[in-house]
């Protein structure tokens, strides 16, 4: 498989350093992608670098997943409006171990394979480098003019917040990662999002100037929705790969709700389906978009890849039950049966004393966690966007008591058309 050709038809190539395709055709090549350990789970925004590493390995090359234990302590300033909060070492270590466990589900780390995946942490080599030795041995190879010419730096310097020296040094630190991996792992290529191109090129320069070698690179376009908004966000925030943070049902629904044009783009980028299969799906979808065959296949492929076939099937069952079961039928179910219907749906618990107190629905929803604040709950109810046990809420002063229960101890809330929340009274 020609990796670059495969990624081109999928729309996953933006910038590419001359000679990169030839290098990949010449020999098994080690390449890396960096992951930012700002949380203890990756999210769908990280799926592109995961897919790049997976495609690389499928093409017979060796993937390195670099988790930035050192760079995470600085924070990448690329195209960000202001400086990010720095993380302490304990938090970083927790995040690193969690991310490694996730990546092991998607890449082949079997050391018996010639192109087995490896996880590396740049803290391992930066922790013993002194500031003076770094600026003496590394800093002399890159001029300030070169660093200031990068678009990501210029935009920050032209803004109101400016840029600290810590952030300014980031591209040099990331560039040194490439040099270190080139020297220790024979890593000849770096991949990443297009916002990383400046940092990546700095790395190829250090490989050339310090290592006397040739570094290769390519980037993938940043993924955006058709309307120009950021990909990977939902009403409740990030869509996480950790099932404890975003349930497989919610994850499945995220892809199922994709806009028609977005789905055509996503199915190329986020699945491993062959080109002919994807073209047939797109053609079928365009003949009758109401059947949403493209979204259904997209949701199936991505959910199965991230959470496994069983969780995908559970998400489909939950979806079918939610949209094909009447509220009256739900009232007849036992607690165990109700929990089975709502497998994967977000669940919250509230003490029985809350019902006895008869709190208003706005307070109840905020305290249960269905809404982050009373203000948002009130606004959504007033806009007609909340239902309780199948009936739209109209009064913000409605008291939640024993008569509000769907069955013996549960209340079902619906926010918008497809967001369900089950509050269990304990």
Tab-separated table of N, CA, C and O in Angstrom, residues 285-376:
chain	number	residue	atom	x	y	z
A	285	UNK	N	-26.373	7.222	-0.638
A	285	UNK	CA	-26.860	8.273	0.259
A	285	UNK	C	-27.447	9.434	-0.530
A	285	UNK	O	-28.493	9.982	-0.158
A	286	UNK	N	-26.796	9.813	-1.613
A	286	UNK	CA	-27.275	10.956	-2.410
A	286	UNK	C	-28.597	10.645	-3.115
A	286	UNK	O	-29.373	11.554	-3.402
A	287	UNK	N	-28.838	9.351	-3.360
A	287	UNK	CA	-30.119	8.993	-3.983
A	287	UNK	C	-31.270	9.158	-3.007
A	287	UNK	O	-32.392	9.481	-3.412
A	288	UNK	N	-31.030	8.933	-1.731
A	288	UNK	CA	-32.079	9.095	-0.721
A	288	UNK	C	-31.419	9.378	0.625
A	288	UNK	O	-31.160	8.470	1.421
A	289	UNK	N	-31.164	10.656	0.868
A	289	UNK	CA	-30.464	11.058	2.092
A	289	UNK	C	-31.282	10.770	3.344
A	289	UNK	O	-30.715	10.666	4.443
A	290	UNK	N	-32.599	10.633	3.194
A	290	UNK	CA	-33.455	10.416	4.368
A	290	UNK	C	-33.153	9.092	5.068
A	290	UNK	O	-33.439	8.939	6.259
A	291	UNK	N	-32.590	8.130	4.348
A	291	UNK	CA	-32.260	6.839	4.953
A	291	UNK	C	-30.995	6.905	5.802
A	291	UNK	O	-30.744	6.004	6.597
A	292	UNK	N	-30.201	7.947	5.601
A	292	UNK	CA	-28.984	8.196	6.389
A	292	UNK	C	-28.041	6.979	6.424
A	292	UNK	O	-27.435	6.666	7.447
A	293	UNK	N	-27.927	6.307	5.264
A	293	UNK	CA	-27.057	5.129	5.210
A	293	UNK	C	-25.602	5.501	5.480
A	293	UNK	O	-24.848	4.715	6.077
A	294	UNK	N	-25.209	6.706	5.057
A	294	UNK	CA	-23.826	7.131	5.242
A	294	UNK	C	-23.516	7.341	6.729
A	294	UNK	O	-22.497	6.871	7.244
A	295	UNK	N	-24.418	8.048	7.413
A	295	UNK	CA	-24.209	8.294	8.845
A	295	UNK	C	-24.231	7.001	9.641
A	295	UNK	O	-23.452	6.832	10.594
A	296	UNK	N	-25.118	6.084	9.277
A	296	UNK	CA	-25.211	4.821	10.003
A	296	UNK	C	-23.937	3.988	9.850
A	296	UNK	O	-23.451	3.390	10.809
A	297	UNK	N	-23.407	3.964	8.623
A	297	UNK	CA	-22.173	3.201	8.396
A	297	UNK	C	-20.996	3.874	9.075
A	297	UNK	O	-20.135	3.200	9.670
A	298	UNK	N	-20.941	5.203	9.020
A	298	UNK	CA	-19.884	5.956	9.700
A	298	UNK	C	-19.909	5.677	11.197
A	298	UNK	O	-18.868	5.361	11.798
A	299	UNK	N	-21.090	5.777	11.791
A	299	UNK	CA	-21.219	5.549	13.236
A	299	UNK	C	-20.843	4.122	13.595
A	299	UNK	O	-20.219	3.865	14.637
A	300	UNK	N	-21.203	3.166	12.757
A	300	UNK	CA	-20.855	1.765	13.005
A	300	UNK	C	-19.341	1.564	12.997
A	300	UNK	O	-18.778	0.961	13.917
A	301	UNK	N	-18.681	2.073	11.971
A	301	UNK	CA	-17.251	1.850	11.819
A	301	UNK	C	-16.441	2.502	12.937
A	301	UNK	O	-15.539	1.876	13.515
A	302	UNK	N	-16.752	3.757	13.250
A	302	UNK	CA	-15.942	4.472	14.240
A	302	UNK	C	-16.226	3.946	15.642
A	302	UNK	O	-15.303	3.762	16.444
A	303	UNK	N	-17.496	3.683	15.968
A	303	UNK	CA	-17.828	3.156	17.293
A	303	UNK	C	-17.209	1.783	17.508
A	303	UNK	O	-16.680	1.491	18.587
A	304	UNK	N	-17.239	0.940	16.487
A	304	UNK	CA	-16.644	-0.399	16.603
A	304	UNK	C	-15.133	-0.306	16.776
A	304	UNK	O	-14.538	-1.060	17.547
A	305	UNK	N	-14.501	0.625	16.074
A	305	UNK	CA	-13.048	0.786	16.173
A	305	UNK	C	-12.640	1.252	17.566
A	305	UNK	O	-11.693	0.743	18.156
A	306	UNK	N	-13.371	2.207	18.113
A	306	UNK	CA	-12.997	2.795	19.405
A	306	UNK	C	-13.481	1.947	20.580
A	306	UNK	O	-12.752	1.728	21.546
A	307	UNK	N	-14.713	1.452	20.533
A	307	UNK	CA	-15.291	0.781	21.697
A	307	UNK	C	-15.543	-0.717	21.501
A	307	UNK	O	-15.897	-1.395	22.465
A	308	UNK	N	-15.400	-1.216	20.277
A	308	UNK	CA	-15.625	-2.629	20.033
A	308	UNK	C	-17.018	-2.913	19.493
A	308	UNK	O	-17.946	-2.121	19.643
A	309	UNK	N	-17.154	-4.071	18.879
A	309	UNK	CA	-18.400	-4.459	18.216
A	309	UNK	C	-19.563	-4.574	19.198
A	309	UNK	O	-20.687	-4.153	18.901
A	310	UNK	N	-19.309	-5.125	20.386
A	310	UNK	CA	-20.385	-5.315	21.352
A	310	UNK	C	-20.997	-3.984	21.788
A	310	UNK	O	-22.227	-3.856	21.869
A	311	UNK	N	-20.146	-2.992	22.067
A	311	UNK	CA	-20.666	-1.689	22.485
A	311	UNK	C	-21.393	-0.985	21.344
A	311	UNK	O	-22.363	-0.261	21.567
A	312	UNK	N	-20.925	-1.208	20.116
A	312	UNK	CA	-21.656	-0.658	18.968
A	312	UNK	C	-23.059	-1.242	18.894
A	312	UNK	O	-24.054	-0.507	18.727
A	313	UNK	N	-23.170	-2.563	19.042
A	313	UNK	CA	-24.487	-3.211	18.979
A	313	UNK	C	-25.390	-2.736	20.115
A	313	UNK	O	-26.597	-2.536	19.917
A	314	UNK	N	-24.804	-2.537	21.309
A	314	UNK	CA	-25.588	-2.006	22.435
A	314	UNK	C	-26.104	-0.603	22.128
A	314	UNK	O	-27.240	-0.264	22.471
A	315	UNK	N	-25.266	0.208	21.486
A	315	UNK	CA	-25.677	1.578	21.133
A	315	UNK	C	-26.822	1.565	20.136
A	315	UNK	O	-27.761	2.371	20.232
A	316	UNK	N	-26.765	0.641	19.187
A	316	UNK	CA	-27.848	0.525	18.194
A	316	UNK	C	-29.139	0.079	18.877
A	316	UNK	O	-30.218	0.629	18.606
A	317	UNK	N	-29.033	-0.907	19.778
A	317	UNK	CA	-30.220	-1.393	20.496
A	317	UNK	C	-30.842	-0.277	21.330
A	317	UNK	O	-32.066	-0.099	21.351
A	318	UNK	N	-29.995	0.478	22.027
A	318	UNK	CA	-30.501	1.585	22.840
A	318	UNK	C	-31.200	2.615	21.969
A	318	UNK	O	-32.273	3.111	22.314
A	319	UNK	N	-30.589	2.931	20.828
A	319	UNK	CA	-31.186	3.900	19.900
A	319	UNK	C	-32.551	3.419	19.427
A	319	UNK	O	-33.528	4.180	19.427
A	320	UNK	N	-32.634	2.156	19.035
A	320	UNK	CA	-33.909	1.610	18.542
A	320	UNK	C	-34.981	1.646	19.629
A	320	UNK	O	-36.138	2.010	19.376
A	321	UNK	N	-34.599	1.278	20.850
A	321	UNK	CA	-35.574	1.257	21.944
A	321	UNK	C	-36.044	2.662	22.308
A	321	UNK	O	-37.221	2.893	22.578
A	322	UNK	N	-35.123	3.608	22.303
A	322	UNK	CA	-35.475	4.982	22.656
A	322	UNK	C	-36.463	5.590	21.671
A	322	UNK	O	-37.373	6.316	22.058
A	323	UNK	N	-36.282	5.290	20.413
A	323	UNK	CA	-37.100	5.943	19.400
A	323	UNK	C	-38.298	5.103	18.957
A	323	UNK	O	-39.114	5.573	18.168
A	324	UNK	N	-38.395	3.891	19.470
A	324	UNK	CA	-39.515	3.031	19.066
A	324	UNK	C	-40.341	2.519	20.245
A	324	UNK	O	-41.204	1.679	20.059
A	325	UNK	N	-40.047	3.020	21.434
A	325	UNK	CA	-40.777	2.581	22.624
A	325	UNK	C	-41.558	3.754	23.200
A	325	UNK	O	-40.997	4.816	23.426
A	326	UNK	N	-42.842	3.562	23.406
A	326	UNK	CA	-43.671	4.642	23.942
A	326	UNK	C	-43.404	4.827	25.433
A	326	UNK	O	-42.937	3.917	26.124
A	327	UNK	N	-43.723	6.009	25.932
A	327	UNK	CA	-43.562	6.294	27.355
A	327	UNK	C	-44.442	5.366	28.189
A	327	UNK	O	-44.037	4.873	29.238
A	328	UNK	N	-45.668	5.083	27.695
A	328	UNK	CA	-46.559	4.182	28.429
A	328	UNK	C	-45.941	2.799	28.573
A	328	UNK	O	-46.066	2.151	29.614
A	329	UNK	N	-45.248	2.347	27.519
A	329	UNK	CA	-44.591	1.042	27.583
A	329	UNK	C	-43.441	1.067	28.585
A	329	UNK	O	-43.208	0.099	29.312
A	330	UNK	N	-42.736	2.181	28.635
A	330	UNK	CA	-41.624	2.304	29.571
A	330	UNK	C	-42.110	2.251	31.017
A	330	UNK	O	-41.433	1.727	31.896
A	331	UNK	N	-43.301	2.803	31.270
A	331	UNK	CA	-43.844	2.817	32.633
A	331	UNK	C	-44.117	1.402	33.139
A	331	UNK	O	-44.122	1.160	34.346
A	332	UNK	N	-44.313	0.474	32.224
A	332	UNK	CA	-44.642	-0.892	32.612
A	332	UNK	C	-43.402	-1.743	32.879
A	332	UNK	O	-43.511	-2.868	33.360
A	333	UNK	N	-42.207	-1.188	32.587
A	333	UNK	CA	-40.983	-1.962	32.749
A	333	UNK	C	-40.505	-1.966	34.192
A	333	UNK	O	-40.684	-1.002	34.931
A	334	UNK	N	-39.853	-3.064	34.569
A	334	UNK	CA	-39.214	-3.132	35.881
A	334	UNK	C	-37.958	-2.268	35.855
A	334	UNK	O	-37.515	-1.816	34.793
A	335	UNK	N	-37.366	-2.045	37.034
A	335	UNK	CA	-36.143	-1.237	37.083
A	335	UNK	C	-35.039	-1.873	36.240
A	335	UNK	O	-34.340	-1.180	35.488
A	336	UNK	N	-34.895	-3.196	36.343
A	336	UNK	CA	-33.862	-3.892	35.573
A	336	UNK	C	-34.114	-3.750	34.073
A	336	UNK	O	-33.185	-3.489	33.294
A	337	UNK	N	-35.359	-3.913	33.656
A	337	UNK	CA	-35.689	-3.782	32.233
A	337	UNK	C	-35.468	-2.355	31.742
A	337	UNK	O	-34.989	-2.119	30.624
A	338	UNK	N	-35.793	-1.377	32.593
A	338	UNK	CA	-35.606	0.023	32.219
A	338	UNK	C	-34.124	0.327	32.036
A	338	UNK	O	-33.727	1.038	31.097
A	339	UNK	N	-33.278	-0.219	32.926
A	339	UNK	CA	-31.842	-0.006	32.807
A	339	UNK	C	-31.306	-0.619	31.512
A	339	UNK	O	-30.394	-0.075	30.879
A	340	UNK	N	-31.887	-1.742	31.094
A	340	UNK	CA	-31.461	-2.371	29.848
A	340	UNK	C	-31.829	-1.513	28.636
A	340	UNK	O	-31.054	-1.381	27.692
A	341	UNK	N	-33.017	-0.910	28.691
A	341	UNK	CA	-33.442	-0.024	27.600
A	341	UNK	C	-32.488	1.152	27.483
A	341	UNK	O	-32.112	1.581	26.392
A	342	UNK	N	-32.065	1.666	28.637
A	342	UNK	CA	-31.251	2.877	28.631
A	342	UNK	C	-29.765	2.581	28.819
A	342	UNK	O	-29.035	3.410	29.352
A	343	UNK	N	-29.322	1.416	28.349
A	343	UNK	CA	-27.892	1.108	28.348
A	343	UNK	C	-27.159	2.170	27.533
A	343	UNK	O	-27.491	2.427	26.391
A	344	UNK	N	-26.188	2.820	28.148
A	344	UNK	CA	-25.416	3.826	27.419
A	344	UNK	C	-25.928	5.233	27.562
A	344	UNK	O	-25.204	6.184	27.304
A	345	UNK	N	-27.191	5.401	27.949
A	345	UNK	CA	-27.729	6.743	28.151
A	345	UNK	C	-27.128	7.324	29.434
A	345	UNK	O	-26.882	6.609	30.406
A	346	UNK	N	-26.887	8.625	29.436
A	346	UNK	CA	-26.296	9.269	30.614
A	346	UNK	C	-27.233	9.114	31.809
A	346	UNK	O	-28.428	9.394	31.713
A	347	UNK	N	-26.677	8.665	32.928
A	347	UNK	CA	-27.482	8.446	34.132
A	347	UNK	C	-26.944	9.279	35.295
A	347	UNK	O	-25.746	9.473	35.432
A	348	UNK	N	-27.858	9.787	36.088
A	348	UNK	CA	-27.502	10.531	37.291
A	348	UNK	C	-28.283	9.959	38.466
A	348	UNK	O	-29.320	9.311	38.279
A	349	UNK	N	-27.796	10.194	39.668
A	349	UNK	CA	-28.488	9.743	40.874
A	349	UNK	C	-28.797	10.947	41.757
A	349	UNK	O	-27.996	11.872	41.871
A	350	UNK	N	-29.975	10.900	42.385
A	350	UNK	CA	-30.395	11.952	43.311
A	350	UNK	C	-30.992	11.291	44.552
A	350	UNK	O	-31.691	10.263	44.448
A	351	UNK	N	-30.763	11.849	45.738
A	351	UNK	CA	-31.333	11.253	46.966
A	351	UNK	C	-32.846	11.428	47.018
A	351	UNK	O	-33.402	12.413	46.511
A	352	UNK	N	-33.516	10.471	47.658
A	352	UNK	CA	-34.982	10.501	47.762
A	352	UNK	C	-35.477	11.757	48.481
A	352	UNK	O	-36.599	12.225	48.234
A	353	UNK	N	-34.635	12.318	49.344
A	353	UNK	CA	-35.039	13.514	50.084
A	353	UNK	C	-35.351	14.675	49.160
A	353	UNK	O	-36.132	15.570	49.507
A	354	UNK	N	-34.776	14.661	47.955
A	354	UNK	CA	-35.036	15.743	46.995
A	354	UNK	C	-36.498	15.735	46.564
A	354	UNK	O	-37.127	16.785	46.421
A	355	UNK	N	-37.052	14.518	46.380
A	355	UNK	CA	-38.469	14.423	45.997
A	355	UNK	C	-39.370	14.902	47.134
A	355	UNK	O	-40.380	15.567	46.893
A	356	UNK	N	-38.993	14.550	48.332
A	356	UNK	CA	-39.800	14.960	49.488
A	356	UNK	C	-39.796	16.474	49.657
A	356	UNK	O	-40.791	17.065	50.082
A	357	UNK	N	-38.663	17.092	49.278
A	357	UNK	CA	-38.575	18.549	49.392
A	357	UNK	C	-39.358	19.249	48.296
A	357	UNK	O	-39.730	20.419	48.436
A	358	UNK	N	-39.612	18.539	47.181
A	358	UNK	CA	-40.376	19.127	46.088
A	358	UNK	C	-39.677	20.313	45.445
A	358	UNK	O	-40.233	21.398	45.295
A	359	UNK	N	-38.425	20.100	45.028
A	359	UNK	CA	-37.667	21.185	44.407
A	359	UNK	C	-38.212	21.515	43.034
A	359	UNK	O	-38.770	20.661	42.337
A	360	UNK	N	-38.017	22.781	42.626
A	360	UNK	CA	-38.467	23.166	41.286
A	360	UNK	C	-37.587	22.486	40.248
A	360	UNK	O	-36.432	22.125	40.512
A	361	UNK	N	-38.107	22.320	39.047
A	361	UNK	CA	-37.441	21.536	38.011
A	361	UNK	C	-36.113	22.152	37.589
A	361	UNK	O	-35.160	21.432	37.269
A	362	UNK	N	-36.011	23.476	37.612
A	362	UNK	CA	-34.757	24.127	37.232
A	362	UNK	C	-33.643	23.750	38.204
A	362	UNK	O	-32.541	23.355	37.807
A	363	UNK	N	-33.934	23.840	39.500
A	363	UNK	CA	-32.952	23.465	40.521
A	363	UNK	C	-32.630	21.979	40.433
A	363	UNK	O	-31.470	21.567	40.536
A	364	UNK	N	-33.653	21.164	40.246
A	364	UNK	CA	-33.476	19.717	40.165
A	364	UNK	C	-32.533	19.344	39.018
A	364	UNK	O	-31.597	18.553	39.195
A	365	UNK	N	-32.767	19.912	37.840
A	365	UNK	CA	-31.950	19.585	36.670
A	365	UNK	C	-30.498	20.013	36.844
A	365	UNK	O	-29.572	19.309	36.436
A	366	UNK	N	-30.310	21.167	37.471
A	366	UNK	CA	-28.943	21.654	37.694
A	366	UNK	C	-28.225	20.804	38.740
A	366	UNK	O	-27.058	20.429	38.560
A	367	UNK	N	-28.911	20.474	39.835
A	367	UNK	CA	-28.281	19.685	40.892
A	367	UNK	C	-28.043	18.237	40.450
A	367	UNK	O	-27.080	17.609	40.883
A	368	UNK	N	-28.910	17.729	39.583
A	368	UNK	CA	-28.727	16.356	39.083
A	368	UNK	C	-27.545	16.268	38.127
A	368	UNK	O	-26.909	15.217	38.015
A	369	UNK	N	-27.242	17.365	37.442
A	369	UNK	CA	-26.141	17.361	36.489
A	369	UNK	C	-26.577	17.336	35.043
A	369	UNK	O	-25.749	17.322	34.133
A	370	UNK	N	-27.896	17.342	34.804
A	370	UNK	CA	-28.403	17.356	33.428
A	370	UNK	C	-27.996	18.654	32.740
A	370	UNK	O	-27.683	18.677	31.546
A	371	UNK	N	-27.991	19.753	33.492
A	371	UNK	CA	-27.526	21.042	32.998
A	371	UNK	C	-26.407	21.540	33.914
A	371	UNK	O	-26.420	21.283	35.121
A	372	UNK	N	-25.464	22.277	33.360
A	372	UNK	CA	-24.355	22.771	34.187
A	372	UNK	C	-24.747	23.897	35.126
A	372	UNK	O	-24.028	24.197	36.073
A	373	UNK	N	-25.895	24.547	34.853
A	373	UNK	CA	-26.302	25.668	35.703
A	373	UNK	C	-27.813	25.831	35.649
A	373	UNK	O	-28.488	25.350	34.724
A	374	UNK	N	-28.344	26.537	36.656
A	374	UNK	CA	-29.783	26.827	36.668
A	374	UNK	C	-30.154	27.730	35.496
A	374	UNK	O	-31.224	27.569	34.895
A	375	UNK	N	-29.268	28.667	35.192
A	375	UNK	CA	-29.557	29.594	34.101
A	375	UNK	C	-29.747	28.890	32.776
A	375	UNK	O	-30.670	29.199	32.021
A	376	UNK	N	-28.881	27.914	32.496
A	376	UNK	CA	-29.001	27.185	31.228
A	376	UNK	C	-30.239	26.302	31.229
A	376	UNK	O	-30.931	26.176	30.205
